[in-house]
Amino acid sequence: MSWIEIAKKKFSLGSRLARMFALYVDMLCISLGQGFLFFLFPIFDSSNSFFLISAALWLFGLLGMDGIMGGRSFGKRLLALQVVRLKDGKPCTFRDSIVRRFTAIFQPFDALFAFGKNKQRMGDKLANTVVVQYRPYTIDVEETVEDTETVLEKAIFEISNRLSEAKQKVDASIGIEKQFQDAYEGALVQAERCEERATIAIKAGREDLAREDIVQRNEYRQQANQYKVQWDEQKRVVSELTTLLETLQQKTNEAERKRDIVIAQNRNIDAHQHLQETLSEVQDNAAFEILNQMEQNAAEAATLAKAAAAVESDLRNPALNREFSTYAEEASIDSDLEELKAKLQ
């Protein structure tokens, strides 16, 4: 079964065979509807009316049936299929249904596209839709796929537990090695004591006691040799276990370092995606248009305020304005007088 992720939800793609049978069921339903109209034919004025209504039934049924029925025509309902949009996972609209069905006129090329990725026909690619198995609920990707950090934490926790168990087993092996060492050294001490007693017995003329002490000394030496062999073997095992434990410790430390790196990268990717989505949403938001309009209104208001201030300044000094007007009028009269004198001369 093929799966597709849409809007953080998982959908199973509908099979091509099921989609083909769904189309046949839809055509059968439309034919039955046309047959029902045939029995009602006497109520129509002419055969042209029957033809037009039949054509409209077929066009409306084939092109728009998915759109008006929540992406599930009669055939798709029977075979548990649904047409959804790739951008949000919602059922296709009436417009999407018309676009995806209209391309059927380009057969067989339209059907050949269904063998590509996501089993999309040419109409599905144009309408940006896909046919999936219908479920009354969808599987959230975030619920089925564990978070990256959670998976890493679980893996590190399991490795740490294994490392702790390995340390306990190595400590137990070291304890056994210590027991063999103590037994070996204890047997040597007892052998030396027996030899010392044998020496004292010989000096005392008690060869019988010396003989017994020598027998015990030899037994302790034999035990010491056996303990020495076991001790050497245990030391070899402990050395190998210690080497493996150090390797496991290094791998654990390396895994922890990589975990921190992967978590940091994952958080960076999440932050980058979040910022990109937020920036896209902000750019598409109408707030920018409102701010631009307010800025334009503010600029116009500032211009009007400046002009009003200039007018107000003129109104506040009427006497000065009249004085300037009188000076301008007198200057004009003087200029006209001089011009007239020049003409007379």
Coordinates of N, CA, C and O in Angstrom, one line a residue, residues 64-191:
G64 N -18.9 17.2 -12.5 CA -19.1 17.8 -11.1 C -19.5 16.9 -10.0 O -19.7 17.4 -8.9
M65 N -19.7 15.6 -10.3 CA -20.2 14.7 -9.3 C -19.3 14.7 -8.0 O -19.8 14.7 -6.9
D66 N -18.0 14.6 -8.3 CA -17.0 14.6 -7.1 C -17.1 15.8 -6.3 O -17.0 15.8 -5.1
G67 N -17.2 17.0 -7.0 CA -17.2 18.3 -6.3 C -18.4 18.5 -5.4 O -18.2 19.1 -4.3
I68 N -19.6 18.1 -5.8 CA -20.8 18.3 -5.0 C -21.0 17.3 -4.0 O -21.9 17.4 -3.1
M69 N -20.2 16.2 -4.0 CA -20.4 15.1 -3.0 C -19.2 14.9 -2.1 O -18.9 13.8 -1.7
G70 N -18.5 16.0 -1.9 CA -17.4 15.9 -0.9 C -16.2 15.1 -1.4 O -15.6 14.4 -0.7
G71 N -16.0 15.1 -2.8 CA -14.9 14.3 -3.3 C -15.2 12.8 -3.5 O -14.3 12.0 -3.8
R72 N -16.5 12.5 -3.3 CA -16.9 11.1 -3.3 C -18.1 10.9 -4.2 O -19.2 11.0 -3.7
S73 N -17.9 10.5 -5.4 CA -19.1 10.2 -6.3 C -19.7 8.9 -5.8 O -19.2 8.2 -4.9
F74 N -20.7 8.5 -6.5 CA -21.4 7.2 -6.2 C -20.4 6.0 -6.3 O -20.3 5.1 -5.4
G75 N -19.6 6.0 -7.3 CA -18.7 4.9 -7.5 C -17.6 5.0 -6.4 O -17.2 3.9 -5.9
K76 N -17.1 6.2 -6.1 CA -16.0 6.3 -5.1 C -16.6 5.9 -3.7 O -15.8 5.4 -2.9
R77 N -17.8 6.3 -3.5 CA -18.4 5.8 -2.2 C -18.5 4.3 -2.1 O -18.3 3.7 -1.0
L78 N -18.9 3.7 -3.2 CA -19.0 2.2 -3.2 C -17.6 1.6 -3.0 O -17.6 0.5 -2.3
L79 N -16.6 2.2 -3.5 CA -15.2 1.6 -3.4 C -14.4 2.3 -2.4 O -13.1 2.1 -2.4
A80 N -15.0 3.1 -1.5 CA -14.2 3.7 -0.4 C -13.1 4.6 -0.9 O -11.9 4.4 -0.5
L81 N -13.3 5.5 -1.9 CA -12.3 6.4 -2.4 C -12.8 7.8 -2.2 O -14.0 8.1 -2.0
Q82 N -11.8 8.7 -2.3 CA -12.1 10.1 -2.1 C -11.1 10.9 -2.9 O -9.9 10.6 -2.9
V83 N -11.5 12.0 -3.5 CA -10.6 13.0 -4.1 C -10.3 14.1 -3.2 O -11.2 14.8 -2.7
V84 N -9.0 14.3 -2.8 CA -8.6 15.4 -1.9 C -7.6 16.3 -2.5 O -6.9 15.9 -3.5
R85 N -7.5 17.5 -2.0 CA -6.5 18.5 -2.5 C -5.2 18.3 -1.8 O -5.1 18.0 -0.6
L86 N -4.1 18.4 -2.6 CA -2.8 18.2 -2.1 C -2.3 19.3 -1.1 O -1.5 19.1 -0.3
K87 N -2.9 20.5 -1.3 CA -2.4 21.6 -0.4 C -2.9 21.6 1.0 O -2.3 22.1 1.9
D88 N -4.1 21.0 1.2 CA -4.6 21.0 2.6 C -5.3 19.7 3.0 O -5.8 19.5 4.1
G89 N -5.4 18.7 2.1 CA -6.0 17.4 2.4 C -7.5 17.4 2.5 O -8.1 16.4 2.9
K90 N -8.2 18.5 2.1 CA -9.6 18.6 2.1 C -10.2 18.1 0.8 O -9.5 18.0 -0.2
P91 N -11.5 17.7 0.8 CA -12.1 17.2 -0.4 C -12.1 18.2 -1.5 O -12.1 19.4 -1.3
C92 N -12.0 17.7 -2.7 CA -11.9 18.6 -3.9 C -13.2 19.4 -4.0 O -14.3 19.0 -3.6
T93 N -13.1 20.6 -4.6 CA -14.2 21.5 -4.8 C -14.8 21.2 -6.2 O -14.4 20.3 -7.0
F94 N -15.9 21.9 -6.4 CA -16.6 21.7 -7.7 C -15.7 22.1 -8.9 O -15.7 21.4 -9.9
R95 N -14.9 23.2 -8.7 CA -14.0 23.6 -9.7 C -12.9 22.5 -10.0 O -12.6 22.2 -11.1
D96 N -12.4 22.0 -8.9 CA -11.3 21.0 -9.0 C -11.9 19.7 -9.7 O -11.2 19.1 -10.6
S97 N -13.1 19.4 -9.4 CA -13.7 18.2 -10.1 C -13.9 18.4 -11.6 O -13.6 17.5 -12.4
I98 N -14.3 19.6 -12.0 CA -14.4 19.9 -13.4 C -13.1 19.9 -14.1 O -12.9 19.3 -15.2
V99 N -12.0 20.4 -13.5 CA -10.7 20.5 -14.1 C -10.2 19.1 -14.3 O -9.6 18.7 -15.3
R100 N -10.3 18.3 -13.2 CA -9.6 16.9 -13.3 C -10.4 16.0 -14.2 O -9.8 15.1 -14.8
R101 N -11.7 16.2 -14.3 CA -12.5 15.3 -15.2 C -12.5 15.8 -16.7 O -12.6 14.9 -17.6
F102 N -12.3 17.1 -16.9 CA -12.4 17.6 -18.3 C -11.2 17.0 -19.1 O -11.3 16.9 -20.3
T103 N -10.1 16.8 -18.5 CA -8.9 16.3 -19.2 C -9.1 14.9 -19.7 O -8.2 14.4 -20.4
A104 N -10.2 14.2 -19.4 CA -10.4 12.9 -19.9 C -10.5 12.9 -21.5 O -10.4 11.8 -22.1
I105 N -10.8 14.1 -22.1 CA -10.9 14.1 -23.5 C -9.5 13.9 -24.2 O -9.4 13.6 -25.4
F106 N -8.4 13.9 -23.4 CA -7.1 13.7 -23.9 C -6.6 12.3 -23.7 O -5.4 12.1 -23.5
Q107 N -7.5 11.4 -23.8 CA -7.1 10.0 -23.6 C -6.4 9.5 -24.9 O -6.6 10.0 -26.0
P108 N -5.4 8.6 -24.8 CA -5.1 7.8 -23.5 C -4.0 8.5 -22.7 O -3.5 8.0 -21.7
F109 N -3.6 9.7 -23.1 CA -2.5 10.4 -22.4 C -2.9 10.7 -20.9 O -2.1 10.6 -20.0
D110 N -4.1 11.0 -20.7 CA -4.6 11.4 -19.4 C -4.5 10.2 -18.5 O -4.0 10.3 -17.3
A111 N -4.8 9.0 -18.9 CA -4.7 7.8 -18.1 C -3.3 7.4 -17.9 O -2.9 6.8 -16.8
L112 N -2.4 7.6 -18.9 CA -1.0 7.2 -18.7 C -0.3 7.9 -17.6 O 0.6 7.4 -17.0
F113 N -0.8 9.1 -17.3 CA -0.2 9.9 -16.2 C -0.4 9.2 -14.8 O 0.4 9.4 -13.9
A114 N -1.5 8.4 -14.8 CA -1.8 7.7 -13.5 C -0.7 6.7 -13.1 O -0.7 6.3 -11.9
F115 N 0.2 6.3 -14.0 CA 1.3 5.4 -13.6 C 2.5 6.1 -13.1 O 3.5 5.5 -12.8
G116 N 2.4 7.4 -12.9 CA 3.5 8.2 -12.3 C 3.4 8.3 -10.8 O 2.7 7.5 -10.2
K117 N 4.1 9.3 -10.3 CA 4.1 9.4 -8.8 C 2.7 9.8 -8.3 O 2.0 10.6 -8.9
N118 N 2.4 9.2 -7.2 CA 1.1 9.5 -6.5 C -0.1 9.1 -7.3 O -1.2 9.4 -6.9
K119 N 0.1 8.3 -8.4 CA -1.0 7.8 -9.3 C -1.9 9.0 -9.7 O -3.1 8.8 -9.8
Q120 N -1.3 10.1 -10.1 CA -2.1 11.3 -10.5 C -2.3 11.3 -12.0 O -1.3 11.2 -12.7
R121 N -3.6 11.4 -12.4 CA -3.8 11.6 -13.8 C -3.4 13.0 -14.2 O -3.1 13.8 -13.3
M122 N -3.5 13.3 -15.5 CA -3.1 14.6 -15.9 C -4.1 15.6 -15.3 O -3.7 16.7 -14.9
G123 N -5.4 15.2 -15.2 CA -6.3 16.1 -14.6 C -6.0 16.4 -13.1 O -6.2 17.5 -12.6
D124 N -5.6 15.3 -12.4 CA -5.2 15.5 -11.0 C -4.0 16.5 -10.9 O -4.0 17.3 -9.9
K125 N -3.1 16.4 -11.8 CA -1.9 17.3 -11.7 C -2.4 18.7 -11.9 O -1.9 19.7 -11.3
L126 N -3.3 18.9 -12.9 CA -3.8 20.3 -13.2 C -4.6 20.8 -12.0 O -4.5 22.0 -11.7
A127 N -5.4 20.0 -11.4 CA -6.3 20.4 -10.3 C -5.6 20.3 -9.0 O -6.1 20.7 -7.9
N128 N -4.3 19.7 -9.0 CA -3.6 19.6 -7.7 C -4.3 18.7 -6.7 O -4.5 19.1 -5.6
T129 N -4.8 17.6 -7.2 CA -5.6 16.7 -6.4 C -5.0 15.3 -6.5 O -4.1 15.0 -7.3
V130 N -5.5 14.4 -5.6 CA -5.1 13.0 -5.6 C -6.2 12.1 -5.1 O -7.0 12.6 -4.2
V131 N -6.3 10.9 -5.6 CA -7.4 10.0 -5.1 C -6.8 9.1 -4.0 O -5.8 8.4 -4.2
V132 N -7.4 9.0 -2.9 CA -7.0 8.3 -1.7 C -8.1 7.3 -1.2 O -9.2 7.5 -1.6
Q133 N -7.7 6.4 -0.4 CA -8.6 5.6 0.3 C -9.4 6.4 1.4 O -8.8 7.1 2.1
Y134 N -10.7 6.3 1.3 CA -11.5 7.1 2.3 C -11.5 6.5 3.7 O -11.6 5.3 3.8
R135 N -11.2 7.3 4.7 CA -11.3 6.9 6.0 C -12.1 8.0 6.8 O -12.0 9.1 6.5
P136 N -12.9 7.5 7.8 CA -13.6 8.5 8.6 C -12.7 9.4 9.4 O -13.1 10.4 10.0
Y137 N -11.4 8.9 9.5 CA -10.4 9.7 10.2 C -9.1 9.5 9.5 O -8.9 8.6 8.7
T138 N -8.2 10.4 9.7 CA -6.9 10.4 9.1 C -5.8 10.2 10.2 O -6.1 10.5 11.3
I139 N -4.7 9.7 9.8 CA -3.6 9.5 10.7 C -2.7 10.7 10.7 O -2.1 11.1 9.7
D140 N -2.6 11.3 11.9 CA -1.7 12.4 12.0 C -0.2 11.9 12.0 O 0.2 11.0 12.7
V141 N 0.6 12.5 11.2 CA 2.0 12.1 11.1 C 2.7 12.4 12.4 O 3.5 11.6 12.8
E142 N 2.4 13.4 13.1 CA 3.1 13.7 14.3 C 2.8 12.7 15.4 O 3.6 12.5 16.3
E143 N 1.6 12.0 15.3 CA 1.3 11.0 16.2 C 1.9 9.6 15.9 O 2.3 8.9 16.7
T144 N 2.0 9.3 14.6 CA 2.5 8.0 14.2 C 4.0 8.0 14.1 O 4.6 7.0 14.3
V145 N 4.6 9.1 13.7 CA 6.0 9.2 13.6 C 6.5 10.0 14.8 O 6.2 11.1 15.0
E146 N 7.4 9.3 15.6 CA 7.9 9.9 16.8 C 8.8 11.1 16.5 O 9.4 11.1 15.4
D147 N 8.8 12.0 17.4 CA 9.7 13.2 17.2 C 11.1 12.7 17.2 O 11.5 11.7 17.9
T148 N 11.9 13.4 16.4 CA 13.4 13.0 16.2 C 14.1 13.0 17.6 O 14.8 12.1 17.9
E149 N 13.8 14.1 18.4 CA 14.5 14.1 19.7 C 14.1 13.0 20.6 O 14.9 12.4 21.3
T150 N 12.8 12.6 20.5 CA 12.3 11.5 21.4 C 13.0 10.2 21.0 O 13.4 9.4 21.8
V151 N 13.1 10.0 19.7 CA 13.7 8.7 19.2 C 15.2 8.7 19.6 O 15.6 7.6 20.1
L152 N 15.9 9.8 19.5 CA 17.3 9.8 19.9 C 17.4 9.6 21.4 O 18.3 8.9 21.8
E153 N 16.5 10.2 22.2 CA 16.6 10.1 23.6 C 16.4 8.6 24.0 O 17.1 8.1 24.9
K154 N 15.4 8.0 23.4 CA 15.2 6.6 23.7 C 16.4 5.7 23.3 O 16.8 4.8 24.1
A155 N 17.0 6.0 22.2 CA 18.2 5.2 21.8 C 19.3 5.4 22.7 O 20.0 4.4 23.1
I156 N 19.6 6.7 23.1 CA 20.6 6.9 24.1 C 20.3 6.3 25.4 O 21.2 5.8 26.1
F157 N 19.1 6.3 25.8 CA 18.7 5.7 27.1 C 19.0 4.2 27.1 O 19.5 3.7 28.1
E158 N 18.6 3.6 26.0 CA 18.8 2.1 25.9 C 20.3 1.8 25.9 O 20.7 0.9 26.5
I159 N 21.1 2.6 25.1 CA 22.6 2.4 25.1 C 23.1 2.6 26.5 O 24.0 1.8 27.0
S160 N 22.7 3.6 27.2 CA 23.2 3.8 28.6 C 22.8 2.7 29.5 O 23.7 2.3 30.4
N161 N 21.6 2.1 29.4 CA 21.3 1.0 30.2 C 22.2 -0.2 29.9 O 22.6 -1.0 30.8
R162 N 22.4 -0.5 28.6 CA 23.3 -1.6 28.2 C 24.7 -1.3 28.8 O 25.4 -2.3 29.2
L163 N 25.2 -0.1 28.7 CA 26.5 0.2 29.3 C 26.5 0.0 30.8 O 27.5 -0.6 31.3
S164 N 25.5 0.4 31.5 CA 25.4 0.1 32.9 C 25.4 -1.4 33.2 O 26.1 -1.8 34.1
E165 N 24.7 -2.2 32.5 CA 24.7 -3.6 32.7 C 26.0 -4.2 32.4 O 26.5 -5.1 33.1
A166 N 26.7 -3.7 31.3 CA 28.0 -4.2 31.0 C 29.0 -3.9 32.1 O 29.9 -4.7 32.5
K167 N 28.9 -2.7 32.7 CA 29.8 -2.3 33.8 C 29.6 -3.2 35.0 O 30.6 -3.7 35.6
Q168 N 28.4 -3.6 35.3 CA 28.1 -4.5 36.4 C 28.7 -5.8 36.1 O 29.3 -6.5 37.1
K169 N 28.6 -6.3 34.9 CA 29.1 -7.7 34.6 C 30.7 -7.6 34.6 O 31.3 -8.6 35.1
V170 N 31.2 -6.5 34.2 CA 32.7 -6.4 34.2 C 33.2 -6.3 35.7 O 34.2 -6.9 36.1
D171 N 32.4 -5.6 36.5 CA 32.8 -5.5 37.9 C 32.7 -6.9 38.6 O 33.5 -7.2 39.4
A172 N 31.7 -7.7 38.2 CA 31.6 -9.0 38.7 C 32.8 -9.9 38.3 O 33.3 -10.7 39.1
S173 N 33.2 -9.7 37.0 CA 34.4 -10.5 36.6 C 35.6 -10.1 37.3 O 36.5 -10.9 37.6
I174 N 35.8 -8.8 37.6 CA 36.9 -8.3 38.3 C 36.9 -8.8 39.7 O 38.0 -9.2 40.3
G175 N 35.7 -9.0 40.3 CA 35.6 -9.5 41.6 C 36.0 -11.0 41.7 O 36.7 -11.4 42.6
I176 N 35.7 -11.7 40.6 CA 36.1 -13.1 40.5 C 37.6 -13.2 40.4 O 38.3 -14.1 41.0
E177 N 38.2 -12.3 39.6 CA 39.6 -12.3 39.4 C 40.3 -12.0 40.8 O 41.3 -12.6 41.1
K178 N 39.7 -11.1 41.5 CA 40.3 -10.8 42.9 C 40.2 -12.0 43.8 O 41.2 -12.3 44.6
Q179 N 39.2 -12.8 43.7 CA 39.0 -14.0 44.5 C 40.1 -15.0 44.1 O 40.8 -15.6 45.0
F180 N 40.3 -15.2 42.8 CA 41.4 -16.1 42.4 C 42.8 -15.6 42.9 O 43.6 -16.4 43.3
Q181 N 43.0 -14.3 42.8 CA 44.3 -13.8 43.3 C 44.5 -14.0 44.8 O 45.5 -14.4 45.2
D182 N 43.4 -13.7 45.5 CA 43.5 -13.9 47.0 C 43.7 -15.4 47.3 O 44.5 -15.7 48.2
A183 N 43.0 -16.3 46.6 CA 43.2 -17.7 46.8 C 44.7 -18.1 46.5 O 45.3 -18.9 47.2
Y184 N 45.2 -17.6 45.4 CA 46.6 -18.0 45.0 C 47.6 -17.5 46.0 O 48.5 -18.2 46.5
E185 N 47.4 -16.2 46.4 CA 48.4 -15.6 47.4 C 48.2 -16.3 48.7 O 49.2 -16.6 49.5
G186 N 47.0 -16.7 49.1 CA 46.8 -17.4 50.4 C 47.4 -18.7 50.4 O 48.0 -19.2 51.4
A187 N 47.3 -19.5 49.3 CA 47.9 -20.8 49.2 C 49.4 -20.7 49.3 O 50.1 -21.5 49.9
L188 N 50.0 -19.7 48.7 CA 51.5 -19.5 48.8 C 51.9 -19.2 50.2 O 52.9 -19.7 50.7
V189 N 51.1 -18.4 50.9 CA 51.4 -18.1 52.3 C 51.3 -19.3 53.2 O 52.2 -19.6 54.0
Q190 N 50.3 -20.2 53.0 CA 50.2 -21.4 53.7 C 51.4 -22.3 53.4 O 51.9 -23.0 54.3
A191 N 51.8 -22.4 52.1 CA 52.9 -23.2 51.8 C 54.2 -22.8 52.5 O 55.0 -23.6 53.0

